[in-house]
Amino acid sequence: MNEQGSVGAVQPQTMHFQDPLRFQSGAVLDSYDLTYETYGELNAAKSNAVLICHALNASHHVAGYYADNPMNVGWWDNMIGPGKALDTEKFFVVGVNNLGGCFGSTGPASLNTKTGKPYGSSFPVVTVVDWVNAQARLADRLGIESFAAVMGGSLGAMQALQWAISFPTRIRNAISVAGAPGLSAQNIAFNEVARQAITTDPDFHGGDFYQHGVVPRRGLRLARMIGHITYLSDDAMMEKFGRSLRSGAVNFHFDVDFEVESYLRHQGDKFAEYFDANTYLLITRALDYFDPAQEHGGDLSRAFAAAVARFLVISFTSDWRFSASRSREIVKALLDNRRDVSYAEIDAPHGHDAFLLEDPRYHALVRAWFENIHGNLAS
Amino acid sequence: MNEQGSVGAVQPQTMHFQDPLRFQSGAVLDSYDLTYETYGELNAAKSNAVLICHALNASHHVAGYYADNPMNVGWWDNMIGPGKALDTEKFFVVGVNNLGGCFGSTGPASLNTKTGKPYGSSFPVVTVVDWVNAQARLADRLGIESFAAVMGGSLGAMQALQWAISFPTRIRNAISVAGAPGLSAQNIAFNEVARQAITTDPDFHGGDFYQHGVVPRRGLRLARMIGHITYLSDDAMMEKFGRSLRSGAVNFHFDVDFEVESYLRHQGDKFAEYFDANTYLLITRALDYFDPAQEHGGDLSRAFAAAVARFLVISFTSDWRFSASRSREIVKALLDNRRDVSYAEIDAPHGHDAFLLEDPRYHALVRAWFENIHGNLAS
């Protein structure tokens, strides 16, 4: 095992696309940018590329740091780097900000050259299928015919699964961590409350707040607070905050008494500073709409009939947002198709957030999977 | 078994109190009203009185209906009436709207005679201990020295437990349904998001919106939507709504696509029409602050040391808001004190809301408990 390290200072790049992209909705984006980062080297056979798909509020910045901001470390830096579970000395890793995002790729805050104004409310509703299509075009331009693996957690896992369905011959391994084959009614309900918090904020202006020089901060803040509750398990929250009081006693007011209140407000405030409200709507809608079984009469097994990738599916026992049973639905559907699938249910206490944390069993599993891929690589 | 029926048309009554009431916070309410309803007859020995304590958004209107509005049926009408589990032919049942409420008892929307304006933000933060003290004064005025039982679900269960602690000789049975000995960090977190939704609504005006002729409807609506998610189990929501689409297909917009979105918006809209925003803050804070173990160094067993009532504790397996394990903490603390306690964990799929529903096993248990109480009544 190599010494584990950082990929070091990294630089995002932006690729411009002129070919119009037709979305599932029928809407067309005439041209667009995708912002991405890469780590490691693409081998001569171009067989060692791994695509990392991001979840709700993450981006193309998956590993390393920025020279001008060393504190800004990639969101999956504990997983990806030289000698790490996904070893950048062996693999060429690509992270990409999805369309509709707010970290460089074309999204609602981008200028629509046709109107000279930000897209705002006119940015089309984008789906996981659309994202995967855009990612495939980026792969084309990077000269990657087939990914050794596509990997993601949560919403990122949905993209990995969609890759196996949309482009069966362009993905050799799909790694789904803390994923689900579609949202439950409760999942949709939480998304809906978050969206309602944003769209009913008077500063939202129907999505065209950019022109008004305001941001629907109150709505974004609430959306993020709700999100944070669902990312942590009840037990993890109890462990982290308990009923601890900021001042040691209750103060008979509605300001912060409990540590957990302080935490949520802080997270909400931070988020409202940098995240785009329209992107939040788009991404939660992409989550709601992801449902590969739908066009097969609700039969998930049939949805995976064309997939030929090998699958690694990982879930966490304390994840109540996308519970282990949802991952087992994926595994069952793959087994119905006699696909090559490994499944691990990891007894971790951290809830949905566990996919971002450095659990040694989880990382060892991913490491072993990639070592096996590497052993079989065409070089 | 008697034929089950309704207590019929009922009328709320209001009792005025002139004795100042000191709250746990130190604040004093010089005078106040309590609105209540009674069903059945108090027997000669005044031994058959049962107090019903309400949860977050309920009131004194526990059973029966109003002659001028027959659709307005009491919130526990399936439990209480002639021949029902709590039989009003045997018991004298009292329902009371708690202080700080918005259904008749003195609360933030009431006129403060000192200022000639609604209390608004100046209404003191009220606790479960304060409510129980006020309920005891109502009992005094009704001539009830000791309740045959105090019963409640959720926040109502907390009041029943507090009665056993505050007034051990005035309560012979405490019935806790879907209760908890205190909120978890996650419970507090949900309350905090709901409060932040209300207090950051521009129409809240720091709690003094009455003078502005507006209501923080957006905040109330979001608070209610969040609440509804936590009242239902994930499974119950899936059973009730699934991923059903209003128009049979997704429409690539942020308006209602899924049935669950329509349900939440409808519930939120309805709630914002009638509920007082300050009451919502007060009641959620009372929930947060309930913690009988706190003054005993966190030792719940010591909190119950003085209690002498018999206890019936009921929980529901699918309740993730106040899970069965929270009820077991109560049972454990009572057993540590060698108290007389019966515990039932009912395998019901409906989540926290189960306490309001007519599960035959649950109702049979309550019925048997009250029949036993009735058999031992001094008449």
mmCIF file with all atom_site columns, C-alpha atoms in Angstrom, chain A residues 24-26 123 125-127 130 182-190 192-197 199-202 218 221-222 225-226 229-230 232-234 237-238 241-243 245 248-258 260-262 264-265 278 281-282 284-285 287-291 294 320-321 323 326, chain B residues 24-26 123 125-127 130 182-190 192-197 199-202 218 221-222 225-226 229-230 232-234 237-238 241-243 245 248-258 260-262 264-265 278 281-282 284-285 287-291 294 320-321 323 326:
data_model
loop_
_atom_site.group_PDB
_atom_site.id
_atom_site.type_symbol
_atom_site.label_atom_id
_atom_site.label_alt_id
_atom_site.label_comp_id
_atom_site.label_asym_id
_atom_site.label_entity_id
_atom_site.label_seq_id
_atom_site.pdbx_PDB_ins_code
_atom_site.Cartn_x
_atom_site.Cartn_y
_atom_site.Cartn_z
_atom_site.occupancy
_atom_site.B_iso_or_equiv
_atom_site.pdbx_formal_charge
_atom_site.auth_seq_id
_atom_site.auth_comp_id
_atom_site.auth_asym_id
_atom_site.auth_atom_id
_atom_site.pdbx_PDB_model_num
ATOM 1   C CA . GLN A 1 24  ? -35.815 14.846 -21.211 1.00 0.00 ? 24  GLN A CA 1
ATOM 2   C CA . SER A 1 25  ? -38.391 17.600 -20.897 1.00 0.00 ? 25  SER A CA 1
ATOM 3   C CA . GLY A 1 26  ? -37.958 18.462 -24.563 1.00 0.00 ? 26  GLY A CA 1
ATOM 4   C CA . PHE A 1 123 ? -33.439 27.271 -17.043 1.00 0.00 ? 123 PHE A CA 1
ATOM 5   C CA . VAL A 1 125 ? -35.743 21.269 -15.469 1.00 0.00 ? 125 VAL A CA 1
ATOM 6   C CA . VAL A 1 126 ? -32.868 18.814 -15.712 1.00 0.00 ? 126 VAL A CA 1
ATOM 7   C CA . THR A 1 127 ? -32.884 15.116 -14.867 1.00 0.00 ? 127 THR A CA 1
ATOM 8   C CA . ASP A 1 130 ? -29.812 14.641 -18.854 1.00 0.00 ? 130 ASP A CA 1
ATOM 9   C CA . GLY A 1 182 ? -35.968 6.406  -6.595  1.00 0.00 ? 182 GLY A CA 1
ATOM 10  C CA . LEU A 1 183 ? -37.196 8.644  -3.813  1.00 0.00 ? 183 LEU A CA 1
ATOM 11  C CA . SER A 1 184 ? -39.799 7.512  -1.320  1.00 0.00 ? 184 SER A CA 1
ATOM 12  C CA . ALA A 1 185 ? -42.839 9.688  -0.654  1.00 0.00 ? 185 ALA A CA 1
ATOM 13  C CA . GLN A 1 186 ? -41.093 10.911 2.505   1.00 0.00 ? 186 GLN A CA 1
ATOM 14  C CA . ASN A 1 187 ? -37.976 11.855 0.535   1.00 0.00 ? 187 ASN A CA 1
ATOM 15  C CA . ILE A 1 188 ? -40.094 13.801 -1.955  1.00 0.00 ? 188 ILE A CA 1
ATOM 16  C CA . ALA A 1 189 ? -41.946 15.433 0.933   1.00 0.00 ? 189 ALA A CA 1
ATOM 17  C CA . PHE A 1 190 ? -38.730 16.786 2.462   1.00 0.00 ? 190 PHE A CA 1
ATOM 18  C CA . GLU A 1 192 ? -41.022 19.763 -1.415  1.00 0.00 ? 192 GLU A CA 1
ATOM 19  C CA . VAL A 1 193 ? -40.831 21.572 1.933   1.00 0.00 ? 193 VAL A CA 1
ATOM 20  C CA . ALA A 1 194 ? -37.356 22.833 1.030   1.00 0.00 ? 194 ALA A CA 1
ATOM 21  C CA . ARG A 1 195 ? -38.583 24.029 -2.367  1.00 0.00 ? 195 ARG A CA 1
ATOM 22  C CA . GLN A 1 196 ? -41.603 25.705 -0.827  1.00 0.00 ? 196 GLN A CA 1
ATOM 23  C CA . ALA A 1 197 ? -39.312 27.481 1.636   1.00 0.00 ? 197 ALA A CA 1
ATOM 24  C CA . THR A 1 199 ? -40.212 29.703 -3.702  1.00 0.00 ? 199 THR A CA 1
ATOM 25  C CA . THR A 1 200 ? -42.341 31.422 -1.030  1.00 0.00 ? 200 THR A CA 1
ATOM 26  C CA . ASP A 1 201 ? -39.443 33.611 0.103   1.00 0.00 ? 201 ASP A CA 1
ATOM 27  C CA . PRO A 1 202 ? -40.444 37.113 -1.083  1.00 0.00 ? 202 PRO A CA 1
ATOM 28  C CA . ARG A 1 218 ? -34.326 32.804 4.219   1.00 0.00 ? 218 ARG A CA 1
ATOM 29  C CA . ARG A 1 221 ? -31.316 28.669 4.902   1.00 0.00 ? 221 ARG A CA 1
ATOM 30  C CA . LEU A 1 222 ? -34.424 26.668 5.817   1.00 0.00 ? 222 LEU A CA 1
ATOM 31  C CA . MET A 1 225 ? -31.485 23.125 7.816   1.00 0.00 ? 225 MET A CA 1
ATOM 32  C CA . ILE A 1 226 ? -34.067 20.541 6.744   1.00 0.00 ? 226 ILE A CA 1
ATOM 33  C CA . ILE A 1 229 ? -31.529 16.840 9.728   1.00 0.00 ? 229 ILE A CA 1
ATOM 34  C CA . THR A 1 230 ? -32.004 14.153 7.100   1.00 0.00 ? 230 THR A CA 1
ATOM 35  C CA . LEU A 1 232 ? -27.632 12.651 10.129  1.00 0.00 ? 232 LEU A CA 1
ATOM 36  C CA . SER A 1 233 ? -29.131 9.763  12.024  1.00 0.00 ? 233 SER A CA 1
ATOM 37  C CA . ASP A 1 234 ? -31.160 10.456 15.154  1.00 0.00 ? 234 ASP A CA 1
ATOM 38  C CA . MET A 1 237 ? -27.366 13.851 16.289  1.00 0.00 ? 237 MET A CA 1
ATOM 39  C CA . MET A 1 238 ? -27.897 12.739 19.879  1.00 0.00 ? 238 MET A CA 1
ATOM 40  C CA . PHE A 1 241 ? -25.371 17.483 20.313  1.00 0.00 ? 241 PHE A CA 1
ATOM 41  C CA . GLY A 1 242 ? -27.591 15.657 22.780  1.00 0.00 ? 242 GLY A CA 1
ATOM 42  C CA . ARG A 1 243 ? -29.682 18.163 24.695  1.00 0.00 ? 243 ARG A CA 1
ATOM 43  C CA . LEU A 1 245 ? -27.418 23.918 26.186  1.00 0.00 ? 245 LEU A CA 1
ATOM 44  C CA . GLY A 1 248 ? -25.868 25.669 30.493  1.00 0.00 ? 248 GLY A CA 1
ATOM 45  C CA . ALA A 1 249 ? -29.522 26.499 31.147  1.00 0.00 ? 249 ALA A CA 1
ATOM 46  C CA . VAL A 1 250 ? -32.686 27.230 29.196  1.00 0.00 ? 250 VAL A CA 1
ATOM 47  C CA . ASN A 1 251 ? -33.342 30.929 28.744  1.00 0.00 ? 251 ASN A CA 1
ATOM 48  C CA . PHE A 1 252 ? -37.079 30.960 28.051  1.00 0.00 ? 252 PHE A CA 1
ATOM 49  C CA . HIS A 1 253 ? -36.774 32.537 24.644  1.00 0.00 ? 253 HIS A CA 1
ATOM 50  C CA . PHE A 1 254 ? -36.817 31.491 20.985  1.00 0.00 ? 254 PHE A CA 1
ATOM 51  C CA . ASP A 1 255 ? -33.195 32.278 20.328  1.00 0.00 ? 255 ASP A CA 1
ATOM 52  C CA . VAL A 1 256 ? -30.513 29.576 20.508  1.00 0.00 ? 256 VAL A CA 1
ATOM 53  C CA . ASP A 1 257 ? -30.680 27.482 23.676  1.00 0.00 ? 257 ASP A CA 1
ATOM 54  C CA . PHE A 1 258 ? -29.622 24.073 22.393  1.00 0.00 ? 258 PHE A CA 1
ATOM 55  C CA . VAL A 1 260 ? -28.252 21.645 17.765  1.00 0.00 ? 260 VAL A CA 1
ATOM 56  C CA . GLU A 1 261 ? -30.088 24.916 17.080  1.00 0.00 ? 261 GLU A CA 1
ATOM 57  C CA . SER A 1 262 ? -26.811 26.757 16.815  1.00 0.00 ? 262 SER A CA 1
ATOM 58  C CA . LEU A 1 264 ? -28.417 24.230 12.133  1.00 0.00 ? 264 LEU A CA 1
ATOM 59  C CA . ARG A 1 265 ? -28.498 28.023 11.989  1.00 0.00 ? 265 ARG A CA 1
ATOM 60  C CA . ASN A 1 278 ? -32.659 27.813 -8.511  1.00 0.00 ? 278 ASN A CA 1
ATOM 61  C CA . LEU A 1 281 ? -34.846 23.524 -6.909  1.00 0.00 ? 281 LEU A CA 1
ATOM 62  C CA . LEU A 1 282 ? -33.388 21.823 -9.978  1.00 0.00 ? 282 LEU A CA 1
ATOM 63  C CA . THR A 1 284 ? -34.141 18.315 -5.681  1.00 0.00 ? 284 THR A CA 1
ATOM 64  C CA . ARG A 1 285 ? -36.420 17.904 -8.714  1.00 0.00 ? 285 ARG A CA 1
ATOM 65  C CA . LEU A 1 287 ? -33.875 13.565 -7.265  1.00 0.00 ? 287 LEU A CA 1
ATOM 66  C CA . ASP A 1 288 ? -37.695 13.396 -7.262  1.00 0.00 ? 288 ASP A CA 1
ATOM 67  C CA . TYR A 1 289 ? -37.864 12.448 -10.923 1.00 0.00 ? 289 TYR A CA 1
ATOM 68  C CA . PHE A 1 290 ? -35.172 9.749  -10.894 1.00 0.00 ? 290 PHE A CA 1
ATOM 69  C CA . ASP A 1 291 ? -37.118 6.549  -11.392 1.00 0.00 ? 291 ASP A CA 1
ATOM 70  C CA . GLN A 1 294 ? -41.045 3.973  -14.394 1.00 0.00 ? 294 GLN A CA 1
ATOM 71  C CA . TRP A 1 320 ? -32.767 6.793  7.132   1.00 0.00 ? 320 TRP A CA 1
ATOM 72  C CA . ARG A 1 321 ? -32.762 9.104  4.115   1.00 0.00 ? 321 ARG A CA 1
ATOM 73  C CA . SER A 1 323 ? -32.121 3.305  3.890   1.00 0.00 ? 323 SER A CA 1
ATOM 74  C CA . ARG A 1 326 ? -33.452 0.864  -0.877  1.00 0.00 ? 326 ARG A CA 1
ATOM 75  C CA . GLN B 1 24  ? -41.181 28.533 35.455  1.00 0.00 ? 24  GLN B CA 1
ATOM 76  C CA . SER B 1 25  ? -39.409 31.397 33.713  1.00 0.00 ? 25  SER B CA 1
ATOM 77  C CA . GLY B 1 26  ? -40.321 33.750 36.566  1.00 0.00 ? 26  GLY B CA 1
ATOM 78  C CA . PHE B 1 123 ? -46.495 36.397 26.109  1.00 0.00 ? 123 PHE B CA 1
ATOM 79  C CA . VAL B 1 125 ? -42.565 31.221 27.395  1.00 0.00 ? 125 VAL B CA 1
ATOM 80  C CA . VAL B 1 126 ? -44.700 28.520 28.959  1.00 0.00 ? 126 VAL B CA 1
ATOM 81  C CA . THR B 1 127 ? -43.653 25.004 29.957  1.00 0.00 ? 127 THR B CA 1
ATOM 82  C CA . ASP B 1 130 ? -46.749 25.667 33.882  1.00 0.00 ? 130 ASP B CA 1
ATOM 83  C CA . GLY B 1 182 ? -37.793 14.625 26.559  1.00 0.00 ? 182 GLY B CA 1
ATOM 84  C CA . LEU B 1 183 ? -37.010 15.520 22.981  1.00 0.00 ? 183 LEU B CA 1
ATOM 85  C CA . SER B 1 184 ? -34.040 14.086 21.133  1.00 0.00 ? 184 SER B CA 1
ATOM 86  C CA . ALA B 1 185 ? -31.644 16.410 19.314  1.00 0.00 ? 185 ALA B CA 1
ATOM 87  C CA . GLN B 1 186 ? -33.434 15.490 16.073  1.00 0.00 ? 186 GLN B CA 1
ATOM 88  C CA . ASN B 1 187 ? -36.825 16.374 17.575  1.00 0.00 ? 187 ASN B CA 1
ATOM 89  C CA . ILE B 1 188 ? -35.483 19.749 18.708  1.00 0.00 ? 188 ILE B CA 1
ATOM 90  C CA . ALA B 1 189 ? -33.933 20.262 15.279  1.00 0.00 ? 189 ALA B CA 1
ATOM 91  C CA . PHE B 1 190 ? -37.276 19.821 13.510  1.00 0.00 ? 190 PHE B CA 1
ATOM 92  C CA . GLU B 1 192 ? -36.135 24.756 15.374  1.00 0.00 ? 192 GLU B CA 1
ATOM 93  C CA . VAL B 1 193 ? -36.569 24.664 11.592  1.00 0.00 ? 193 VAL B CA 1
ATOM 94  C CA . ALA B 1 194 ? -40.315 25.214 12.033  1.00 0.00 ? 194 ALA B CA 1
ATOM 95  C CA . ARG B 1 195 ? -39.681 28.145 14.377  1.00 0.00 ? 195 ARG B CA 1
ATOM 96  C CA . GLN B 1 196 ? -37.121 29.651 12.029  1.00 0.00 ? 196 GLN B CA 1
ATOM 97  C CA . ALA B 1 197 ? -39.625 29.368 9.178   1.00 0.00 ? 197 ALA B CA 1
ATOM 98  C CA . THR B 1 199 ? -39.728 33.977 12.790  1.00 0.00 ? 199 THR B CA 1
ATOM 99  C CA . THR B 1 200 ? -37.947 34.735 9.485   1.00 0.00 ? 200 THR B CA 1
ATOM 100 C CA . ASP B 1 201 ? -41.232 35.273 7.654   1.00 0.00 ? 201 ASP B CA 1
ATOM 101 C CA . PRO B 1 202 ? -41.295 39.040 6.980   1.00 0.00 ? 202 PRO B CA 1
ATOM 102 C CA . ARG B 1 218 ? -45.671 31.298 4.766   1.00 0.00 ? 218 ARG B CA 1
ATOM 103 C CA . ARG B 1 221 ? -47.423 26.693 6.305   1.00 0.00 ? 221 ARG B CA 1
ATOM 104 C CA . LEU B 1 222 ? -43.837 25.409 6.213   1.00 0.00 ? 222 LEU B CA 1
ATOM 105 C CA . MET B 1 225 ? -45.581 20.718 6.326   1.00 0.00 ? 225 MET B CA 1
ATOM 106 C CA . ILE B 1 226 ? -42.486 19.726 8.301   1.00 0.00 ? 226 ILE B CA 1
ATOM 107 C CA . ILE B 1 229 ? -43.734 14.532 7.589   1.00 0.00 ? 229 ILE B CA 1
ATOM 108 C CA . THR B 1 230 ? -42.729 13.625 11.132  1.00 0.00 ? 230 THR B CA 1
ATOM 109 C CA . LEU B 1 232 ? -46.328 9.779  9.465   1.00 0.00 ? 232 LEU B CA 1
ATOM 110 C CA . SER B 1 233 ? -43.989 6.855  9.052   1.00 0.00 ? 233 SER B CA 1
ATOM 111 C CA . ASP B 1 234 ? -42.017 6.496  5.826   1.00 0.00 ? 234 ASP B CA 1
ATOM 112 C CA . MET B 1 237 ? -46.480 7.815  3.504   1.00 0.00 ? 237 MET B CA 1
ATOM 113 C CA . MET B 1 238 ? -45.447 5.342  0.826   1.00 0.00 ? 238 MET B CA 1
ATOM 114 C CA . PHE B 1 241 ? -49.093 8.455  -1.596  1.00 0.00 ? 241 PHE B CA 1
ATOM 115 C CA . GLY B 1 242 ? -46.317 6.352  -3.086  1.00 0.00 ? 242 GLY B CA 1
ATOM 116 C CA . ARG B 1 243 ? -44.832 8.130  -6.076  1.00 0.00 ? 243 ARG B CA 1
ATOM 117 C CA . LEU B 1 245 ? -48.445 11.676 -9.934  1.00 0.00 ? 245 LEU B CA 1
ATOM 118 C CA . GLY B 1 248 ? -50.114 10.694 -14.456 1.00 0.00 ? 248 GLY B CA 1
ATOM 119 C CA . ALA B 1 249 ? -46.773 12.071 -15.662 1.00 0.00 ? 249 ALA B CA 1
ATOM 120 C CA . VAL B 1 250 ? -44.080 14.442 -14.494 1.00 0.00 ? 250 VAL B CA 1
ATOM 121 C CA . ASN B 1 251 ? -44.463 17.938 -15.888 1.00 0.00 ? 251 ASN B CA 1
ATOM 122 C CA . PHE B 1 252 ? -40.919 19.277 -15.554 1.00 0.00 ? 252 PHE B CA 1
ATOM 123 C CA . HIS B 1 253 ? -41.867 22.136 -13.270 1.00 0.00 ? 253 HIS B CA 1
ATOM 124 C CA . PHE B 1 254 ? -41.803 22.975 -9.556  1.00 0.00 ? 254 PHE B CA 1
ATOM 125 C CA . ASP B 1 255 ? -45.548 22.994 -9.093  1.00 0.00 ? 255 ASP B CA 1
ATOM 126 C CA . VAL B 1 256 ? -47.371 19.917 -7.809  1.00 0.00 ? 256 VAL B CA 1
ATOM 127 C CA . ASP B 1 257 ? -46.435 16.716 -9.625  1.00 0.00 ? 257 ASP B CA 1
ATOM 128 C CA . PHE B 1 258 ? -46.629 14.162 -6.823  1.00 0.00 ? 258 PHE B CA 1
ATOM 129 C CA . VAL B 1 260 ? -47.606 13.932 -1.516  1.00 0.00 ? 260 VAL B CA 1
ATOM 130 C CA . GLU B 1 261 ? -46.757 17.495 -2.568  1.00 0.00 ? 261 GLU B CA 1
ATOM 131 C CA . SER B 1 262 ? -50.426 18.304 -2.989  1.00 0.00 ? 262 SER B CA 1
ATOM 132 C CA . LEU B 1 264 ? -48.515 18.804 2.212   1.00 0.00 ? 264 LEU B CA 1
ATOM 133 C CA . ARG B 1 265 ? -49.449 22.090 0.559   1.00 0.00 ? 265 ARG B CA 1
ATOM 134 C CA . ASN B 1 278 ? -46.803 32.644 18.401  1.00 0.00 ? 278 ASN B CA 1
ATOM 135 C CA . LEU B 1 281 ? -43.449 28.877 18.861  1.00 0.00 ? 281 LEU B CA 1
ATOM 136 C CA . LEU B 1 282 ? -44.608 28.485 22.448  1.00 0.00 ? 282 LEU B CA 1
ATOM 137 C CA . THR B 1 284 ? -42.677 23.725 20.276  1.00 0.00 ? 284 THR B CA 1
ATOM 138 C CA . ARG B 1 285 ? -40.577 25.388 22.980  1.00 0.00 ? 285 ARG B CA 1
ATOM 139 C CA . LEU B 1 287 ? -41.758 20.396 23.917  1.00 0.00 ? 287 LEU B CA 1
ATOM 140 C CA . ASP B 1 288 ? -38.045 21.274 23.728  1.00 0.00 ? 288 ASP B CA 1
ATOM 141 C CA . TYR B 1 289 ? -37.883 22.239 27.389  1.00 0.00 ? 289 TYR B CA 1
ATOM 142 C CA . PHE B 1 290 ? -39.748 19.227 28.807  1.00 0.00 ? 290 PHE B CA 1
ATOM 143 C CA . ASP B 1 291 ? -37.057 17.301 30.628  1.00 0.00 ? 291 ASP B CA 1
ATOM 144 C CA . GLN B 1 294 ? -32.803 17.601 34.228  1.00 0.00 ? 294 GLN B CA 1
ATOM 145 C CA . TRP B 1 320 ? -40.033 7.623  14.502  1.00 0.00 ? 320 TRP B CA 1
ATOM 146 C CA . ARG B 1 321 ? -40.875 10.986 16.065  1.00 0.00 ? 321 ARG B CA 1
ATOM 147 C CA . SER B 1 323 ? -39.950 6.043  19.039  1.00 0.00 ? 323 SER B CA 1
ATOM 148 C CA . ARG B 1 326 ? -38.337 6.590  24.313  1.00 0.00 ? 326 ARG B CA 1
#
